[in-house]
């Protein structure tokens, strides 16, 4: 089915920040954008926390609400920009007292609680590096990331600490301090109470000089193979956070903004915390879990103007509220404050774009970016028509291209160079020209994988796209084996490694199996060791084992037994072939398959 373009004039509520797309692209420069931020007093550099918090305290925004925190029981607690400035200064002083300084890593393992914001921005004030972790990770991914990040401070709750860190603390000698949010530090040896430390700290703090190139944030992401990659971001990223929220989220002063992303991932940081606070808007923070009624209630009661969410969440809402009406659920809430809806993280099916228009009264604006880009790169803008199913067009200041692919699915090199495909509709790997301020500055301690992400002055995204004749980009799929499930990027290698630690597992291959709501679910194919039987009990045991180790967000949802996993000649499990077999797709190039007799059999 071909979806009709949604005309901008049918959905515009206020004059958009980005008026004329072509003109803005022609006139845009990042140095002009940089001038929109204030910088530290006395020309002492650029610090994200100054732009997001302290800058506002010298203006009328000091009394404006920065955070509107909705607790699980629906009670609401508000913090003004002035409150946030004082709290973040207290936390910066706490760190200083603990001997934590410039470049030291402060890791959070927290849900959406008010303290998270204090810790993130306080650490940035102190010029320490903030690394958020997803609180639904199990003990293995948490410990691995604490090690890889070289964490010196962890801020978490007593429950999360007990379940995910305490048992491994001895193996983390570099972790000097664990600060507990809320109750419970007294009963946990080797931890300190954040509240007690904050009470004793001064609420005055002067941000030290900060170079725009100083490391500010560390976000872990997953590759096809090897350990998770720590993408390094610097304070200068604030320029891109500000401009992209201005253009792609159309934030206006006095807006109430709600980003539903978990703060353990890059969207929750760039757009759940940094970008909206730099804009001085009011950020809604919901401590609760997804629930259709709860979400509609928050949109209505908090008078949300701009809503940034994810395709999986929209698909879940669509299930409770089909497009064919009678729309009782959303219509029983007053959504009249809503002005702009955007979504990111996975392909947004055209049905969801149109469902938004028909049921919520506004279409959903899809946009595209990734951990490495730090900020939105491609978007549907308020001032442009929407082509449902398309990710939109590059932001002003962002140059994108489609590169020809080689047999391995990634951008092809000929004589050391890549080839840019100009013809409309050609499919290839999406590449971006380096130079935007929030571009990652490398994977931590991993020069090899950093170098592999760049070629011929392009950053290679690992995504397959096509661009139509008018410059709109359409997502095709991943060029590698990483899995997007409910919007979270999962490295198959991490899941395979955990499974391999079970005594029954000889080998494992992990793929994403398409799912109508979650995008993909994680499915593992397992070859068993001699002496273990492919029974329901073994499967149940493996599923439980993986869940305990990896956490529910990463663990496989399905396990199939297969004593003949396909291998490349170099001995690696061929996930691509497992996926093709699972989905009944053509097997593609199998010239690297290990055994030619198997190859003949498979292709017969
Ligand atoms: P992450 O680094 O975890 O934010 O994941 C980034 C990846 O999510 C991208 O490389 C894409 O594969 C996928 N992604 C993000 N936004 C979109 C989108 N609008 N459409 C399709 N895929 C997306």
Coordinates of C-alpha atoms and ligand atoms in Angstrom, one line a residue:
X1 CA 0.0 0.0 0.0
X2 CA 1.3 3.5 -0.9
X3 CA 0.7 5.9 1.9
X4 CA -0.4 9.4 1.1
X5 CA 1.9 12.3 2.0
X6 CA 0.6 14.2 5.0
X7 CA 0.5 17.9 4.2
X8 CA 2.3 20.2 6.7
X9 CA -0.5 22.8 6.7
X10 CA -2.9 20.2 8.0
X11 CA -0.8 19.6 11.1
X12 CA 1.0 22.9 12.0
X13 CA -0.1 24.5 15.2
X14 CA 2.4 27.3 15.7
X15 CA 5.1 28.8 13.5
X16 CA 7.9 26.2 13.4
X17 CA 11.5 27.1 14.4
X18 CA 12.7 25.7 11.1
X19 CA 10.8 27.6 8.5
X20 CA 12.3 27.1 5.1
X21 CA 14.2 23.8 5.1
X22 CA 16.3 24.5 1.9
X23 CA 17.2 28.0 2.9
X24 CA 18.2 27.0 6.4
X25 CA 20.4 24.2 4.9
X26 CA 22.1 26.6 2.6
X27 CA 22.8 29.2 5.3
X28 CA 23.5 27.0 8.3
X29 CA 26.9 26.7 9.9
X30 CA 27.9 25.0 13.2
X31 CA 30.0 28.0 14.2
X32 CA 26.9 30.2 14.0
X33 CA 25.0 27.6 16.0
X34 CA 27.7 27.6 18.6
X35 CA 27.2 31.3 19.2
X36 CA 23.6 30.6 20.4
X37 CA 25.1 29.0 23.5
X38 CA 26.5 31.1 26.2
X39 CA 29.7 29.5 27.2
X40 CA 31.3 29.6 30.6
X41 CA 31.7 33.1 32.2
X42 CA 34.9 34.8 31.3
X43 CA 35.5 32.7 28.2
X44 CA 36.3 29.6 30.2
X45 CA 35.0 27.2 27.7
X46 CA 31.8 25.3 27.1
X47 CA 30.2 23.0 29.7
X48 CA 26.9 21.1 29.1
X49 CA 25.7 21.7 32.7
X50 CA 26.3 25.4 32.5
X51 CA 24.1 25.6 29.4
X52 CA 21.5 23.3 30.8
X53 CA 21.2 24.7 34.3
X54 CA 23.4 27.5 35.6
X55 CA 22.8 29.8 32.6
X56 CA 19.1 29.9 33.4
X57 CA 19.6 31.0 37.0
X58 CA 20.7 34.5 35.9
X59 CA 17.5 34.9 33.9
X60 CA 13.7 34.8 34.5
X61 CA 13.9 31.1 33.9
X62 CA 15.4 30.6 37.3
X63 CA 11.9 30.3 38.7
X64 CA 10.5 28.2 35.8
X65 CA 9.9 24.5 36.4
X66 CA 12.8 22.5 35.0
X67 CA 11.6 19.0 36.1
X68 CA 8.1 17.9 36.8
X69 CA 8.6 14.4 38.3
X70 CA 5.5 12.2 38.3
X71 CA 6.0 9.4 40.9
X72 CA 4.6 5.9 40.5
X73 CA 1.7 6.9 42.8
X74 CA 1.0 9.9 40.5
X75 CA 2.1 12.5 43.0
X76 CA 4.1 15.3 41.3
X77 CA 7.2 16.9 42.6
X78 CA 8.5 20.0 40.8
X79 CA 12.1 21.4 40.7
X80 CA 12.7 24.9 39.3
X81 CA 15.9 25.7 37.4
X82 CA 17.1 27.4 40.5
X83 CA 16.5 24.3 42.6
X84 CA 18.3 22.2 40.0
X85 CA 21.3 24.6 40.0
X86 CA 21.7 24.3 43.8
X87 CA 21.2 20.5 43.8
X88 CA 23.7 19.9 41.0
X89 CA 26.2 22.1 42.7
X90 CA 25.8 20.1 45.9
X91 CA 26.5 16.9 44.0
X92 CA 29.5 18.5 42.2
X93 CA 30.8 19.3 45.7
X94 CA 30.1 15.8 46.9
X95 CA 32.3 14.4 44.1
X96 CA 35.0 16.9 44.9
X97 CA 35.0 15.9 48.5
X98 CA 35.3 12.2 47.5
X99 CA 38.4 13.1 45.4
X100 CA 36.6 12.6 42.1
X101 CA 37.7 15.1 39.5
X102 CA 38.1 15.9 35.8
X103 CA 37.7 12.9 33.5
X104 CA 36.9 10.5 36.3
X105 CA 33.9 8.2 35.4
X106 CA 30.7 8.5 37.3
X107 CA 28.2 5.8 36.4
X108 CA 24.5 5.8 37.0
X109 CA 22.3 2.7 37.3
X110 CA 19.0 4.4 38.1
X111 CA 15.5 4.6 36.8
X112 CA 13.8 8.0 36.2
X113 CA 14.1 9.5 39.7
X114 CA 14.8 13.2 40.4
X115 CA 18.3 12.3 41.8
X116 CA 19.3 11.0 38.3
X117 CA 19.2 14.6 37.0
X118 CA 21.2 16.0 39.9
X119 CA 23.8 13.3 39.5
X120 CA 24.2 13.6 35.7
X121 CA 24.4 17.4 35.7
X122 CA 26.4 17.7 38.9
X123 CA 29.0 15.3 37.5
X124 CA 29.2 17.4 34.3
X125 CA 29.7 20.5 36.4
X126 CA 32.6 18.8 38.1
X127 CA 34.0 18.0 34.6
X128 CA 33.8 14.3 35.4
X129 CA 32.5 11.9 32.8
X130 CA 28.9 10.6 33.1
X131 CA 28.1 7.1 31.9
X132 CA 24.5 6.0 32.2
X133 CA 23.6 2.3 32.4
X134 CA 20.2 0.7 31.7
X135 CA 18.7 -0.4 35.0
X136 CA 17.1 -3.5 33.3
X137 CA 20.5 -4.9 32.5
X138 CA 21.4 -8.0 34.5
X139 CA 24.6 -8.4 36.6
X140 CA 26.9 -9.5 33.6
X141 CA 26.3 -6.5 31.4
X142 CA 26.5 -4.1 34.4
X143 CA 29.8 -5.5 35.6
X144 CA 31.3 -5.6 32.1
X145 CA 30.4 -1.9 31.5
X146 CA 31.6 -0.9 34.9
X147 CA 35.0 -2.5 34.1
X148 CA 35.2 -1.1 30.5
X149 CA 34.3 2.4 31.6
X150 CA 36.9 2.3 34.4
X151 CA 34.1 3.5 36.8
X152 CA 35.2 5.2 39.9
X153 CA 31.8 6.1 41.2
X154 CA 28.5 4.3 40.9
X155 CA 25.2 5.9 41.9
X156 CA 22.4 3.4 42.2
X157 CA 19.6 2.2 44.6
X158 CA 20.0 -0.3 47.4
X159 CA 17.9 -2.8 45.5
X160 CA 19.7 -2.5 42.2
X161 CA 23.1 -2.7 44.0
X162 CA 22.1 -5.8 45.9
X163 CA 20.8 -7.6 42.8
X164 CA 23.3 -6.5 40.2
X165 CA 26.6 -5.3 41.7
X166 CA 27.2 -6.4 45.3
X167 CA 28.2 -10.0 44.2
X168 CA 30.8 -8.7 41.8
X169 CA 32.2 -5.8 43.8
X170 CA 35.4 -7.5 44.7
X171 CA 36.1 -8.0 41.0
X172 CA 35.8 -4.2 40.5
X173 CA 38.8 -2.8 42.4
X174 CA 38.6 0.5 40.5
X175 CA 35.1 1.3 41.8
X176 CA 36.0 3.6 44.7
X177 CA 32.6 4.7 45.8
X178 CA 29.0 3.5 45.6
X179 CA 26.4 6.1 46.4
X180 CA 22.9 4.9 47.3
X181 CA 19.9 6.9 46.4
X182 CA 17.1 6.7 49.0
X183 CA 17.2 4.3 51.9
X184 CA 19.5 1.3 52.5
X185 CA 23.1 2.5 52.5
X186 CA 23.4 1.6 56.2
X187 CA 22.8 -2.1 55.6
X188 CA 25.1 -2.3 52.6
X189 CA 28.8 -2.5 53.4
X190 CA 31.0 -0.4 51.1
X191 CA 28.3 2.1 50.2
X192 CA 27.5 5.7 51.2
X193 CA 24.2 7.4 51.4
X194 CA 23.7 10.0 48.7
X195 CA 21.2 12.0 50.8
X196 CA 23.7 12.2 53.7
X197 CA 26.5 13.4 51.5
X198 CA 24.2 15.9 49.8
X199 CA 23.0 17.3 53.1
X200 CA 26.6 18.1 54.1
X201 CA 27.6 19.6 50.8
X202 CA 27.5 23.3 49.9
X203 CA 25.1 24.4 47.2
X204 CA 27.7 26.8 45.7
X205 CA 30.0 25.6 43.0
X206 CA 31.9 27.3 40.2
X207 CA 32.3 25.1 37.1
X208 CA 36.0 24.8 36.3
X209 CA 37.3 25.8 32.8
X210 CA 36.0 23.2 30.4
X211 CA 37.3 22.7 26.9
X212 CA 34.5 21.9 24.3
X213 CA 36.6 18.9 23.5
X214 CA 36.7 17.6 27.1
X215 CA 35.0 14.2 27.4
X216 CA 31.6 14.6 29.0
X217 CA 29.5 11.5 28.3
X218 CA 30.2 7.8 27.7
X219 CA 27.5 5.7 26.2
X220 CA 27.8 2.0 25.6
X221 CA 26.5 0.5 22.4
X222 CA 26.8 -2.9 20.8
X223 CA 28.6 -4.2 17.8
X224 CA 28.2 -7.4 15.9
X225 CA 31.1 -8.9 17.8
X226 CA 33.4 -8.3 20.8
X227 CA 32.6 -6.4 24.0
X228 CA 30.3 -3.4 24.2
X229 CA 31.8 -0.2 22.7
X230 CA 32.0 2.9 24.8
X231 CA 31.2 5.9 22.6
X232 CA 32.9 9.0 23.8
X233 CA 31.1 12.3 23.6
X234 CA 32.4 15.8 24.5
X235 CA 30.9 19.0 25.9
X236 CA 30.7 20.5 22.5
X237 CA 27.8 18.1 21.8
X238 CA 25.6 20.6 23.5
X239 CA 25.6 22.7 20.3
X240 CA 24.0 19.8 18.4
X241 CA 21.6 18.9 21.2
X242 CA 20.4 22.5 21.2
X243 CA 20.0 22.9 17.5
X244 CA 18.4 19.5 16.8
X245 CA 15.9 20.0 19.5
X246 CA 15.1 23.4 18.0
X247 CA 14.6 22.0 14.5
X248 CA 13.6 18.4 14.8
X249 CA 11.6 18.6 18.0
X250 CA 10.5 22.1 17.4
X251 CA 10.9 23.1 21.1
X252 CA 9.6 26.5 22.0
X253 CA 10.2 28.3 25.3
X254 CA 7.4 27.6 27.8
X255 CA 6.8 24.1 26.3
X256 CA 6.2 21.1 28.4
X257 CA 8.2 18.3 27.0
X258 CA 8.1 14.6 27.6
X259 CA 10.7 12.1 26.3
X260 CA 9.8 8.6 27.3
X261 CA 13.2 7.1 26.6
X262 CA 15.0 5.3 29.4
X263 CA 17.8 7.4 30.8
X264 CA 20.2 4.4 30.5
X265 CA 20.3 5.0 26.7
X266 CA 21.5 7.9 24.6
X267 CA 18.0 9.2 23.8
X268 CA 17.2 9.5 27.5
X269 CA 20.4 11.5 28.0
X270 CA 20.5 13.7 24.9
X271 CA 16.8 14.5 24.7
X272 CA 15.5 13.4 28.1
X273 CA 18.0 15.6 30.0
X274 CA 20.4 17.8 28.0
X275 CA 18.6 19.3 25.0
X276 CA 15.3 20.3 26.7
X277 CA 17.1 21.8 29.7
X278 CA 19.4 23.8 27.4
X279 CA 16.1 25.1 25.9
X280 CA 14.8 26.0 29.4
X281 CA 11.6 24.1 28.9
X282 CA 9.7 22.0 31.5
X283 CA 10.6 18.3 31.3
X284 CA 8.2 15.7 32.5
X285 CA 9.8 12.8 34.2
X286 CA 7.7 9.7 34.7
X287 CA 9.0 7.2 37.3
X288 CA 6.3 4.7 36.3
X289 CA 6.3 1.9 33.6
X290 CA 4.5 1.9 30.4
X291 CA 0.7 1.7 30.7
X292 CA -1.6 3.1 28.0
X293 CA -4.0 4.8 30.5
X294 CA -1.1 6.2 32.5
X295 CA 0.5 7.6 29.4
X296 CA -2.6 9.3 28.1
X297 CA -3.2 10.7 31.6
X298 CA 0.3 12.2 31.7
X299 CA -0.1 13.7 28.3
X300 CA -3.4 15.3 29.4
X301 CA -2.7 16.2 33.0
X302 CA 0.8 17.6 32.5
X303 CA -0.4 19.5 29.4
X304 CA 2.5 18.1 27.3
X305 CA 3.2 20.1 24.2
X306 CA 6.0 18.1 22.6
X307 CA 6.2 14.4 23.0
X308 CA 9.2 12.3 22.0
X309 CA 8.6 8.6 22.1
X310 CA 9.5 5.3 20.4
X311 CA 7.8 3.0 17.7
X312 CA 7.4 0.1 20.1
X313 CA 5.5 2.3 22.6
X314 CA 3.3 3.7 19.8
X315 CA 2.6 0.2 18.5
X316 CA 1.6 -0.8 22.0
X317 CA -0.7 2.2 22.2
X318 CA -2.2 1.3 18.8
X319 CA -3.1 -2.1 20.2
X320 CA -5.2 -0.6 22.9
X321 CA -6.6 2.0 20.5
X322 CA -7.1 0.8 17.0
X323 CA -7.4 3.4 14.2
X324 CA -10.8 2.2 13.3
X325 CA -12.2 3.8 16.5
X326 CA -14.2 4.4 18.5
X327 CA -11.0 5.8 20.1
X328 CA -12.6 5.9 23.5
X329 CA -9.4 5.7 25.3
X330 CA -7.5 8.8 24.0
X331 CA -10.7 10.7 23.5
X332 CA -11.5 10.4 27.2
X333 CA -8.4 12.5 27.8
X334 CA -7.8 16.1 26.9
X335 CA -4.8 16.0 24.6
X336 CA -5.4 19.6 23.3
X337 CA -2.1 20.9 24.6
X338 CA -0.2 18.4 22.3
X339 CA 1.5 20.2 19.4
X340 CA 4.2 17.9 18.1
X341 CA 4.9 14.2 18.3
X342 CA 8.2 12.7 17.3
X343 CA 9.6 9.1 17.5
X344 CA 13.0 7.5 17.2
X345 CA 15.0 4.3 17.7
X346 CA 13.6 1.8 15.2
X347 CA 11.7 1.9 12.0
X348 CA 8.4 3.7 12.4
X349 CA 5.8 1.9 10.3
X350 CA 3.6 4.2 8.2
X351 CA 0.5 2.9 10.0
X352 CA 1.8 4.5 13.2
X353 CA 2.3 7.9 11.6
X354 CA -1.2 7.9 10.2
X355 CA -2.6 6.4 13.5
X356 CA -1.2 9.4 15.3
X357 CA -3.0 11.8 13.0
X358 CA -6.3 9.9 13.1
X359 CA -6.4 9.0 16.8
X360 CA -4.2 11.6 18.6
X361 CA -4.9 14.4 16.1
X362 CA -1.2 14.7 15.1
X363 CA 1.0 12.6 12.9
X364 CA 4.2 11.1 14.3
X365 CA 7.4 12.7 13.0
X366 CA 10.0 10.0 12.7
X367 CA 13.7 10.8 13.1
X368 CA 16.9 8.9 12.9
X369 CA 20.1 8.9 14.8
X370 CA 22.3 6.6 16.9
X371 CA 24.6 6.5 19.9
X372 CA 27.6 7.5 17.8
X373 CA 25.9 10.5 16.3
X374 CA 24.9 11.9 19.7
X375 CA 22.0 13.8 18.3
X376 CA 19.3 13.6 15.6
X377 CA 20.7 13.5 12.1
X378 CA 17.7 12.9 9.8
X379 CA 14.2 14.0 10.6
X380 CA 10.7 14.9 9.5
X381 CA 10.3 18.5 10.4
X382 CA 7.3 20.4 11.6
X383 CA 7.5 22.7 8.5
X384 CA 7.7 19.9 5.9
X385 CA 5.2 17.4 4.5
X386 CA 5.5 13.9 5.9
X387 CA 6.0 10.9 3.7
X388 CA 4.8 8.1 6.1
X389 CA 7.5 5.4 6.4
X390 CA 10.4 7.8 5.7
X391 CA 12.9 8.9 8.3
X392 CA 12.9 12.4 6.7
X393 CA 15.8 14.5 5.5
X394 CA 19.2 15.5 7.0
X395 CA 19.3 18.3 9.6
X396 CA 20.8 21.5 8.4
X397 CA 24.6 21.1 8.9
X398 CA 24.4 17.4 8.4
X399 CA 25.7 15.8 5.1
X400 CA 24.5 12.3 4.5
X401 CA 25.2 9.9 1.6
X402 CA 24.3 6.4 0.5
X403 CA 27.4 4.2 -0.2
X404 CA 27.6 1.2 -2.4
X405 CA 27.7 -2.1 -0.5
X406 CA 30.1 -5.0 -1.0
X407 CA 29.5 -8.7 -0.6
X408 CA 29.6 -8.5 3.2
X409 CA 26.7 -6.1 3.2
X410 CA 28.8 -3.1 4.4
X411 CA 30.2 -0.2 2.3
X412 CA 32.5 -1.5 -0.4
X413 CA 36.1 -0.3 -0.8
X414 CA 37.6 -0.1 -4.2
X415 CA 41.3 0.9 -4.2
X416 CA 40.7 2.1 -0.6
X417 CA 37.8 4.3 -1.5
X418 CA 34.0 4.1 -1.0
X419 CA 31.5 4.9 -3.8
X420 CA 28.7 7.4 -3.2
X421 CA 25.5 6.3 -5.0
X422 CA 23.8 9.3 -6.5
X423 CA 20.9 7.7 -8.4
X424 CA 17.5 8.0 -6.6
X425 CA 16.3 4.8 -5.0
X426 CA 19.7 3.2 -4.8
X427 CA 20.1 1.1 -1.7
X428 CA 23.4 1.3 0.3
X429 CA 25.0 2.0 3.6
X430 CA 24.1 5.3 5.2
X431 CA 27.2 7.5 5.8
X432 CA 27.6 10.9 7.4
X433 CA 30.3 13.5 6.8
X434 CA 32.2 14.1 10.1
X435 CA 32.1 17.5 11.6
X436 CA 28.9 17.9 13.5
X437 CA 29.6 18.7 17.2
X438 CA 28.0 15.7 18.8
X439 CA 29.9 13.1 16.8
X440 CA 31.4 10.5 19.0
X441 CA 35.2 11.0 19.4
X442 CA 36.0 7.3 19.3
X443 CA 35.2 4.1 21.2
X444 CA 36.9 4.2 24.5
X445 CA 40.3 2.3 24.4
X446 CA 39.5 0.8 21.1
X447 CA 41.3 2.5 18.2
X448 CA 40.8 -0.4 15.9
X449 CA 37.0 -0.3 16.0
X450 CA 37.1 3.5 16.0
X451 CA 39.1 3.4 12.8
X452 CA 36.8 0.8 11.2
X453 CA 33.8 3.2 11.6
X454 CA 35.3 5.8 9.3
X455 CA 36.3 5.6 5.6
X456 CA 37.2 8.2 3.0
X457 CA 36.1 11.0 5.3
X458 CA 32.7 9.4 6.0
X459 CA 31.4 8.0 9.2
X460 CA 29.8 4.6 8.4
X461 CA 26.5 4.1 10.3
X462 CA 26.0 0.3 9.7
X463 CA 22.4 1.0 8.5
X464 CA 21.0 0.3 5.1
X465 CA 18.9 3.0 3.5
X466 CA 17.7 4.4 0.2
X467 CA 17.2 8.0 -0.7
X468 CA 14.3 9.0 -3.0
X469 CA 14.6 11.5 -5.8
X470 CA 13.6 14.4 -3.5
X471 CA 16.2 13.6 -0.8
X472 CA 14.0 11.7 1.7
X473 CA 15.7 8.8 3.4
X474 CA 14.0 5.4 3.9
X475 CA 15.3 2.8 6.4
X476 CA 16.0 -0.6 4.9
X477 CA 17.7 -2.6 7.7
X478 CA 20.9 -3.1 9.5
X479 CA 24.0 -3.9 7.5
X480 CA 25.4 -5.9 10.4
X481 CA 24.0 -8.5 12.9
X482 CA 23.1 -6.2 15.8
X483 CA 19.5 -6.5 17.0
X484 CA 17.0 -3.8 17.8
X485 CA 14.4 -5.0 20.3
X486 CA 11.9 -2.7 21.9
X487 CA 14.2 0.1 20.8
X488 CA 17.3 -1.2 22.5
X489 CA 20.4 -2.2 20.6
X490 CA 21.5 -5.7 21.6
X491 CA 24.9 -7.2 20.5
X492 CA 24.4 -10.9 19.6
X493 CA 27.9 -11.6 20.8
X494 CA 27.0 -10.5 24.4
X495 CA 24.0 -12.9 24.4
X496 CA 26.0 -15.8 22.9
X497 CA 28.8 -15.3 25.4
X498 CA 26.4 -15.5 28.3
X499 CA 24.7 -18.6 27.0
X500 CA 28.1 -20.3 26.4
X501 CA 28.8 -20.1 30.1
X502 CA 26.0 -22.6 30.7
X503 CA 27.4 -26.1 31.0
X504 CA 24.9 -27.5 28.5
X505 CA 25.9 -25.1 25.7
X506 CA 28.5 -26.0 23.2
X507 CA 27.8 -23.1 20.9
X508 CA 25.2 -20.4 20.2
X509 CA 24.1 -18.1 17.4
X510 CA 21.8 -15.3 18.2
X511 CA 19.5 -13.3 15.8
X512 CA 16.6 -10.9 15.9
X513 CA 13.3 -12.4 14.8
X514 CA 10.8 -9.8 13.6
X515 CA 8.0 -9.1 15.9
X516 CA 5.0 -6.9 15.2
X517 CA 5.3 -4.9 18.4
X518 CA 8.9 -5.1 19.7
X519 CA 10.4 -4.8 16.2
X520 CA 12.5 -7.8 16.9
X521 CA 12.8 -10.4 19.6
X522 CA 16.1 -12.1 20.6
X523 CA 16.2 -15.7 19.4
X524 CA 19.1 -18.0 20.2
X525 CA 20.1 -21.2 18.3
X526 CA 22.0 -23.5 20.6
X527 CA 24.1 -26.6 20.0
X528 CA 24.2 -28.7 23.1
X529 CA 27.2 -30.5 24.6
X530 CA 27.2 -34.3 24.8
X531 CA 25.1 -35.6 27.7
X532 CA 22.5 -32.8 27.5
X533 CA 19.1 -33.4 25.8
X534 CA 17.1 -30.9 23.7
X535 CA 14.2 -31.0 26.1
X536 CA 11.7 -28.4 27.3
X537 CA 13.4 -28.5 30.7
X538 CA 16.8 -27.7 29.2
X539 CA 15.2 -24.8 27.2
X540 CA 13.5 -23.5 30.3
X541 CA 16.8 -23.7 32.3
X542 CA 18.7 -21.9 29.6
X543 CA 16.1 -19.1 29.3
X544 CA 16.2 -18.6 33.1
X545 CA 20.0 -18.7 33.2
X546 CA 20.2 -16.0 30.5
X547 CA 17.6 -13.8 32.1
X548 CA 19.5 -14.0 35.4
X549 CA 22.8 -13.1 33.8
X550 CA 21.7 -10.6 31.2
X551 CA 18.5 -9.2 32.5
X552 CA 15.1 -9.4 30.8
X553 CA 15.8 -6.6 28.2
X554 CA 18.7 -8.5 26.7
X555 CA 18.1 -12.2 27.3
X556 CA 16.7 -14.4 24.5
X557 CA 13.0 -14.8 24.4
X558 CA 13.2 -17.9 22.3
X559 CA 15.7 -20.8 22.1
X560 CA 15.9 -23.4 19.4
X561 CA 18.2 -26.4 19.5
X562 CA 20.4 -27.0 16.5
X563 CA 23.4 -29.4 16.5
X564 CA 24.4 -28.2 13.0
X565 CA 24.9 -24.5 13.3
X566 CA 26.2 -23.0 10.0
X567 CA 29.8 -21.7 10.2
X568 CA 32.0 -19.5 8.1
X569 CA 35.3 -21.1 7.1
X570 CA 37.0 -19.2 9.8
X571 CA 34.7 -21.0 12.3
X572 CA 32.2 -18.2 13.2
X573 CA 28.5 -19.0 13.5
X574 CA 26.8 -17.5 10.4
X575 CA 24.0 -15.6 12.0
X576 CA 22.9 -14.2 8.7
X577 CA 22.2 -17.7 7.4
X578 CA 20.4 -18.6 10.7
X579 CA 18.2 -15.6 10.2
X580 CA 17.5 -16.3 6.5
X581 CA 16.5 -19.9 7.4
X582 CA 14.3 -18.8 10.2
X583 CA 12.5 -16.3 8.0
X584 CA 12.5 -18.4 4.9
X585 CA 14.5 -15.8 3.0
X586 CA 17.1 -16.3 0.3
X587 CA 20.4 -17.3 1.8
X588 CA 22.4 -14.7 -0.1
X589 CA 26.1 -15.2 -0.6
X590 CA 27.2 -18.4 1.2
X591 CA 30.6 -18.7 -0.4
X592 CA 32.2 -18.4 3.0
X593 CA 30.1 -21.2 4.4
X594 CA 32.4 -23.8 6.1
X595 CA 31.4 -27.0 4.4
X596 CA 30.6 -27.3 0.8
X597 CA 28.5 -30.4 1.1
X598 CA 26.3 -28.5 3.6
X599 CA 26.3 -25.6 1.2
X600 CA 24.9 -27.7 -1.6
X601 CA 22.4 -29.2 0.7
X602 CA 21.2 -25.8 2.0
X603 CA 20.8 -24.2 -1.3
X604 CA 19.0 -27.2 -2.8
Ligands
LIG1 P1 21.2 3.3 19.3 O1 22.6 3.6 19.0 O2 21.0 2.3 20.3 O3 20.5 4.6 19.5 O4 20.6 2.6 18.0 C1 20.8 3.2 16.7 C2 20.1 2.4 15.7 O5 18.7 2.4 15.8 C3 20.3 3.0 14.3 O6 21.6 2.7 13.8 C4 19.2 2.3 13.5 O7 19.5 0.9 13.2 C5 18.1 2.3 14.6 N1 17.2 3.5 14.4 C6 17.3 4.6 15.1 N2 16.3 5.5 14.6 C7 15.7 4.8 13.6 C8 14.6 5.2 12.7 N3 14.0 6.3 12.8 N4 14.3 4.3 11.8 C9 14.9 3.1 11.7 N5 15.9 2.7 12.5 C10 16.3 3.5 13.5

